[in-house]
GROMACS .gro file of N, CA and C in nm:
model
  312
    1MET      N    1   5.790  10.233  13.753
    1MET     CA    2   5.911  10.179  13.812
    1MET      C    3   5.884  10.132  13.956
    2LYS      N    4   5.803  10.210  14.030
    2LYS     CA    5   5.772  10.171  14.167
    2LYS      C    6   5.695  10.039  14.172
    3LYS      N    7   5.606  10.020  14.073
    3LYS     CA    8   5.531   9.894  14.068
    3LYS      C    9   5.625   9.776  14.046
    4LEU      N   10   5.719   9.794  13.954
    4LEU     CA   11   5.815   9.687  13.924
    4LEU      C   12   5.899   9.655  14.047
    5LEU      N   13   5.947   9.757  14.116
    5LEU     CA   14   6.026   9.734  14.237
    5LEU      C   15   5.942   9.666  14.345
    6GLY      N   16   5.817   9.708  14.356
    6GLY     CA   17   5.728   9.646  14.454
    6GLY      C   18   5.704   9.499  14.424
    7ILE      N   19   5.684   9.469  14.297
    7ILE     CA   20   5.663   9.329  14.257
    7ILE      C   21   5.788   9.247  14.283
    8LEU      N   22   5.904   9.300  14.246
    8LEU     CA   23   6.029   9.229  14.270
    8LEU      C   24   6.054   9.207  14.419
    9LEU      N   25   6.024   9.307  14.500
    9LEU     CA   26   6.040   9.295  14.645
    9LEU      C   27   5.947   9.186  14.699
   10PHE      N   28   5.823   9.188  14.653
   10PHE     CA   29   5.726   9.087  14.698
   10PHE      C   30   5.772   8.947  14.659
   11ILE      N   31   5.818   8.930  14.537
   11ILE     CA   32   5.865   8.799  14.491
   11ILE      C   33   5.984   8.752  14.571
   12SER      N   34   6.079   8.843  14.598
   12SER     CA   35   6.197   8.802  14.674
   12SER      C   36   6.161   8.763  14.817
   13ILE      N   37   6.067   8.834  14.877
   13ILE     CA   38   6.023   8.800  15.013
   13ILE      C   39   5.950   8.665  15.011
   14ALA      N   40   5.864   8.647  14.911
   14ALA     CA   41   5.788   8.522  14.902
   14ALA      C   42   5.880   8.403  14.881
   15LEU      N   43   5.983   8.420  14.800
   15LEU     CA   44   6.074   8.309  14.774
   15LEU      C   45   6.165   8.278  14.892
   16SER      N   46   6.199   8.380  14.969
   16SER     CA   47   6.289   8.357  15.082
   16SER      C   48   6.215   8.320  15.209
   17ALA      N   49   6.085   8.340  15.211
   17ALA     CA   50   6.007   8.308  15.331
   17ALA      C   51   6.002   8.157  15.350
   18ASN      N   52   5.996   8.118  15.474
   18ASN     CA   53   5.987   7.975  15.506
   18ASN      C   54   5.839   7.938  15.515
   19ALA      N   55   5.773   7.940  15.401
   19ALA     CA   56   5.629   7.914  15.397
   19ALA      C   57   5.603   7.769  15.432
   20GLN      N   58   5.498   7.747  15.508
   20GLN     CA   59   5.464   7.613  15.553
   20GLN      C   60   5.360   7.551  15.462
   21LEU      N   61   5.381   7.427  15.428
   21LEU     CA   62   5.280   7.350  15.356
   21LEU      C   63   5.207   7.256  15.451
   22LEU      N   64   5.272   7.217  15.559
   22LEU     CA   65   5.212   7.125  15.656
   22LEU      C   66   5.185   7.201  15.785
   23TRP      N   67   5.058   7.207  15.822
   23TRP     CA   68   5.017   7.279  15.943
   23TRP      C   69   4.961   7.179  16.043
   24LYS      N   70   4.995   7.197  16.170
   24LYS     CA   71   4.941   7.115  16.277
   24LYS      C   72   4.839   7.200  16.353
   25VAL      N   73   4.719   7.146  16.370
   25VAL     CA   74   4.611   7.216  16.439
   25VAL      C   75   4.585   7.142  16.569
   26SER      N   76   4.606   7.210  16.681
   26SER     CA   77   4.580   7.149  16.812
   26SER      C   78   4.531   7.259  16.905
   27GLY      N   79   4.473   7.218  17.016
   27GLY     CA   80   4.428   7.320  17.110
   27GLY      C   81   4.314   7.271  17.196
   28LYS      N   82   4.241   7.368  17.250
   28LYS     CA   83   4.133   7.341  17.344
   28LYS      C   84   4.032   7.241  17.289
   29GLY      N   85   4.004   7.141  17.369
   29GLY     CA   86   3.899   7.046  17.335
   29GLY      C   87   3.933   6.944  17.229
   30LEU      N   88   4.048   6.953  17.169
   30LEU     CA   89   4.086   6.855  17.067
   30LEU      C   90   4.159   6.739  17.134
   31GLU      N   91   4.108   6.619  17.112
   31GLU     CA   92   4.174   6.502  17.169
   31GLU      C   93   4.304   6.471  17.097
   32LYS      N   94   4.304   6.490  16.967
   32LYS     CA   95   4.422   6.464  16.884
   32LYS      C   96   4.443   6.583  16.792
   33PRO      N   97   4.566   6.607  16.753
   33PRO     CA   98   4.587   6.715  16.657
   33PRO      C   99   4.539   6.676  16.518
   34SER      N  100   4.511   6.776  16.438
   34SER     CA  101   4.479   6.756  16.297
   34SER      C  102   4.591   6.819  16.216
   35TYR      N  103   4.605   6.776  16.093
   35TYR     CA  104   4.708   6.829  16.005
   35TYR      C  105   4.644   6.877  15.876
   36ILE      N  106   4.694   6.987  15.826
   36ILE     CA  107   4.648   7.041  15.698
   36ILE      C  108   4.770   7.052  15.608
   37PHE      N  109   4.763   6.987  15.494
   37PHE     CA  110   4.870   6.997  15.394
   37PHE      C  111   4.814   7.082  15.283
   38GLY      N  112   4.860   7.206  15.274
   38GLY     CA  113   4.797   7.301  15.184
   38GLY      C  114   4.881   7.345  15.067
   39THR      N  115   4.814   7.403  14.973
   39THR     CA  116   4.870   7.462  14.851
   39THR      C  117   4.957   7.367  14.771
   40TYR      N  118   4.923   7.239  14.774
   40TYR     CA  119   5.005   7.145  14.698
   40TYR      C  120   4.981   7.154  14.548
   41HIS      N  121   4.879   7.227  14.505
   41HIS     CA  122   4.859   7.244  14.361
   41HIS      C  123   4.974   7.321  14.297
   42LEU      N  124   5.041   7.402  14.377
   42LEU     CA  125   5.150   7.483  14.324
   42LEU      C  126   5.282   7.409  14.323
   43SER      N  127   5.288   7.296  14.385
   43SER     CA  128   5.413   7.222  14.398
   43SER      C  129   5.396   7.080  14.345
   44PRO      N  130   5.505   7.020  14.301
   44PRO     CA  131   5.495   6.880  14.260
   44PRO      C  132   5.473   6.792  14.383
   45LEU      N  133   5.417   6.675  14.363
   45LEU     CA  134   5.390   6.583  14.474
   45LEU      C  135   5.517   6.547  14.549
   46SER      N  136   5.630   6.552  14.482
   46SER     CA  137   5.757   6.517  14.546
   46SER      C  138   5.794   6.614  14.658
   47ILE      N  139   5.725   6.726  14.670
   47ILE     CA  140   5.754   6.823  14.776
   47ILE      C  141   5.734   6.759  14.913
   48LYS      N  142   5.644   6.661  14.922
   48LYS     CA  143   5.618   6.596  15.051
   48LYS      C  144   5.743   6.529  15.107
   49ASP      N  145   5.832   6.485  15.019
   49ASP     CA  146   5.955   6.419  15.064
   49ASP      C  147   6.052   6.516  15.131
   50SER      N  148   6.036   6.645  15.106
   50SER     CA  149   6.127   6.743  15.164
   50SER      C  150   6.074   6.801  15.295
   51ILE      N  151   5.956   6.757  15.340
   51ILE     CA  152   5.898   6.808  15.464
   51ILE      C  153   5.930   6.709  15.575
   52ALA      N  154   6.018   6.750  15.665
   52ALA     CA  155   6.068   6.659  15.769
   52ALA      C  156   5.958   6.602  15.858
   53ALA      N  157   5.855   6.680  15.886
   53ALA     CA  158   5.749   6.636  15.978
   53ALA      C  159   5.643   6.550  15.910
   54MET      N  160   5.651   6.531  15.780
   54MET     CA  161   5.547   6.457  15.708
   54MET      C  162   5.533   6.312  15.755
   55PRO      N  163   5.641   6.235  15.771
   55PRO     CA  164   5.622   6.095  15.816
   55PRO      C  165   5.552   6.085  15.952
   56GLN      N  166   5.586   6.173  16.045
   56GLN     CA  167   5.521   6.171  16.176
   56GLN      C  168   5.374   6.207  16.162
   57ALA      N  169   5.343   6.309  16.083
   57ALA     CA  170   5.204   6.349  16.063
   57ALA      C  171   5.124   6.236  16.001
   58MET      N  172   5.180   6.167  15.905
   58MET     CA  173   5.109   6.057  15.840
   58MET      C  174   5.088   5.940  15.936
   59SER      N  175   5.186   5.914  16.023
   59SER     CA  176   5.171   5.803  16.118
   59SER      C  177   5.067   5.834  16.225
   60GLU      N  178   5.043   5.961  16.252
   60GLU     CA  179   4.944   6.002  16.352
   60GLU      C  180   4.806   6.026  16.291
   61THR      N  181   4.792   6.003  16.163
   61THR     CA  182   4.669   6.035  16.092
   61THR      C  183   4.580   5.912  16.078
   62ALA      N  184   4.453   5.929  16.116
   62ALA     CA  185   4.356   5.819  16.103
   62ALA      C  186   4.275   5.832  15.975
   63GLN      N  187   4.254   5.955  15.929
   63GLN     CA  188   4.174   5.979  15.809
   63GLN      C  189   4.243   6.084  15.724
   64VAL      N  190   4.224   6.073  15.594
   64VAL     CA  191   4.280   6.170  15.500
   64VAL      C  192   4.168   6.219  15.410
   65TYR      N  193   4.159   6.348  15.396
   65TYR     CA  194   4.064   6.410  15.304
   65TYR      C  195   4.144   6.489  15.203
   66GLY      N  196   4.098   6.492  15.082
   66GLY     CA  197   4.171   6.565  14.980
   66GLY      C  198   4.076   6.620  14.876
   67GLU      N  199   4.136   6.676  14.777
   67GLU     CA  200   4.057   6.727  14.666
   67GLU      C  201   4.118   6.675  14.538
   68VAL      N  202   4.039   6.672  14.436
   68VAL     CA  203   4.086   6.623  14.307
   68VAL      C  204   4.059   6.729  14.201
   69VAL      N  205   4.135   6.724  14.097
   69VAL     CA  206   4.112   6.811  13.982
   69VAL      C  207   4.019   6.735  13.889
   70MET      N  208   3.895   6.779  13.882
   70MET     CA  209   3.792   6.705  13.810
   70MET      C  210   3.827   6.685  13.662
   71SER      N  211   3.891   6.782  13.600
   71SER     CA  212   3.923   6.768  13.458
   71SER      C  213   4.022   6.654  13.435
   72GLU      N  214   4.108   6.626  13.533
   72GLU     CA  215   4.203   6.516  13.519
   72GLU      C  216   4.135   6.380  13.538
   73MET      N  217   4.025   6.378  13.611
   73MET     CA  218   3.957   6.252  13.638
   73MET      C  219   3.888   6.196  13.515
   74ALA      N  220   3.862   6.280  13.416
   74ALA     CA  221   3.790   6.236  13.297
   74ALA      C  222   3.882   6.178  13.191
   75THR      N  223   4.011   6.179  13.214
   75THR     CA  224   4.104   6.128  13.112
   75THR      C  225   4.105   5.975  13.114
   76PRO      N  226   4.121   5.914  12.999
   76PRO     CA  227   4.126   5.767  12.994
   76PRO      C  228   4.239   5.709  13.080
   77ALA      N  229   4.353   5.775  13.083
   77ALA     CA  230   4.466   5.723  13.162
   77ALA      C  231   4.431   5.720  13.311
   78PHE      N  232   4.364   5.824  13.359
   78PHE     CA  233   4.325   5.829  13.501
   78PHE      C  234   4.223   5.720  13.532
   79MET      N  235   4.125   5.706  13.443
   79MET     CA  236   4.021   5.604  13.466
   79MET      C  237   4.082   5.464  13.469
   80GLN      N  238   4.174   5.436  13.380
   80GLN     CA  239   4.239   5.306  13.377
   80GLN      C  240   4.319   5.284  13.506
   81SER      N  241   4.389   5.387  13.550
   81SER     CA  242   4.467   5.377  13.674
   81SER      C  243   4.375   5.349  13.793
   82MET      N  244   4.263   5.418  13.800
   82MET     CA  245   4.169   5.398  13.911
   82MET      C  246   4.110   5.257  13.908
   83GLN      N  247   4.078   5.208  13.790
   83GLN     CA  248   4.023   5.072  13.779
   83GLN      C  249   4.122   4.969  13.831
   84GLN      N  250   4.249   4.988  13.798
   84GLN     CA  251   4.351   4.894  13.844
   84GLN      C  252   4.368   4.901  13.995
   85GLN      N  253   4.361   5.021  14.052
   85GLN     CA  254   4.381   5.037  14.195
   85GLN      C  255   4.261   4.993  14.277
   86MET      N  256   4.145   4.982  14.215
   86MET     CA  257   4.024   4.941  14.286
   86MET      C  258   4.014   4.790  14.301
   87MET      N  259   4.097   4.718  14.232
   87MET     CA  260   4.094   4.572  14.238
   87MET      C  261   4.194   4.522  14.340
   88MET      N  262   4.152   4.424  14.419
   88MET     CA  263   4.243   4.362  14.516
   88MET      C  264   4.340   4.271  14.442
   89PRO      N  265   4.458   4.252  14.497
   89PRO     CA  266   4.549   4.154  14.437
   89PRO      C  267   4.482   4.016  14.434
   90LYS      N  268   4.520   3.933  14.340
   90LYS     CA  269   4.455   3.803  14.321
   90LYS      C  270   4.466   3.712  14.443
   91ASP      N  271   4.571   3.729  14.523
   91ASP     CA  272   4.589   3.642  14.640
   91ASP      C  273   4.525   3.700  14.766
   92THR      N  274   4.445   3.806  14.754
   92THR     CA  275   4.382   3.870  14.869
   92THR      C  276   4.231   3.848  14.864
   93THR      N  277   4.174   3.814  14.979
   93THR     CA  278   4.029   3.797  14.989
   93THR      C  279   3.977   3.890  15.097
   94LEU      N  280   3.847   3.917  15.094
   94LEU     CA  281   3.788   3.999  15.200
   94LEU      C  282   3.804   3.933  15.336
   95GLN      N  283   3.795   3.802  15.338
   95GLN     CA  284   3.809   3.729  15.464
   95GLN      C  285   3.948   3.751  15.525
   96SER      N  286   4.049   3.767  15.441
   96SER     CA  287   4.185   3.789  15.494
   96SER      C  288   4.205   3.932  15.543
   97LEU      N  289   4.118   4.023  15.503
   97LEU     CA  290   4.132   4.163  15.542
   97LEU      C  291   4.055   4.198  15.670
   98PHE      N  292   3.952   4.119  15.703
   98PHE     CA  293   3.867   4.150  15.817
   98PHE      C  294   3.883   4.046  15.927
   99THR      N  295   3.847   4.086  16.048
   99THR     CA  296   3.840   3.990  16.157
   99THR      C  297   3.718   3.901  16.132
  100PRO      N  298   3.711   3.786  16.198
  100PRO     CA  299   3.593   3.699  16.178
  100PRO      C  300   3.462   3.771  16.210
  101GLU      N  301   3.462   3.856  16.312
  101GLU     CA  302   3.340   3.929  16.349
  101GLU      C  303   3.302   4.028  16.239
  102GLN      N  304   3.400   4.097  16.185
  102GLN     CA  305   3.372   4.194  16.080
  102GLN      C  306   3.327   4.125  15.952
  103TYR      N  307   3.385   4.010  15.924
  103TYR     CA  308   3.354   3.941  15.799
  103TYR      C  309   3.210   3.889  15.797
  104GLU      N  310   3.160   3.850  15.914
  104GLU     CA  311   3.022   3.800  15.922
  104GLU      C  312   2.930   3.916  15.905
   0.00000   0.00000   0.00000
């Protein structure tokens, strides 16, 4: 009975806690802050829409690193989606994406 009460207490605390998914890392020697968006495997992607600071964090971000679920990458649907996203629109050229110096 004590185990059950302990588990229920833990679950109620975990559910009522204001757990953070978006963390800002700043401090000594850092020119710009970094952001960590964690534990998104447990939540649907739509959770990002409920995080008020997400748009600001994304606008201040120069690079994004992530992880992928390798088993999902082997599915035909994922491969087809990636192939489509890797192609530029028909009206876009490399020359239109780069400055003249970069293009040369």
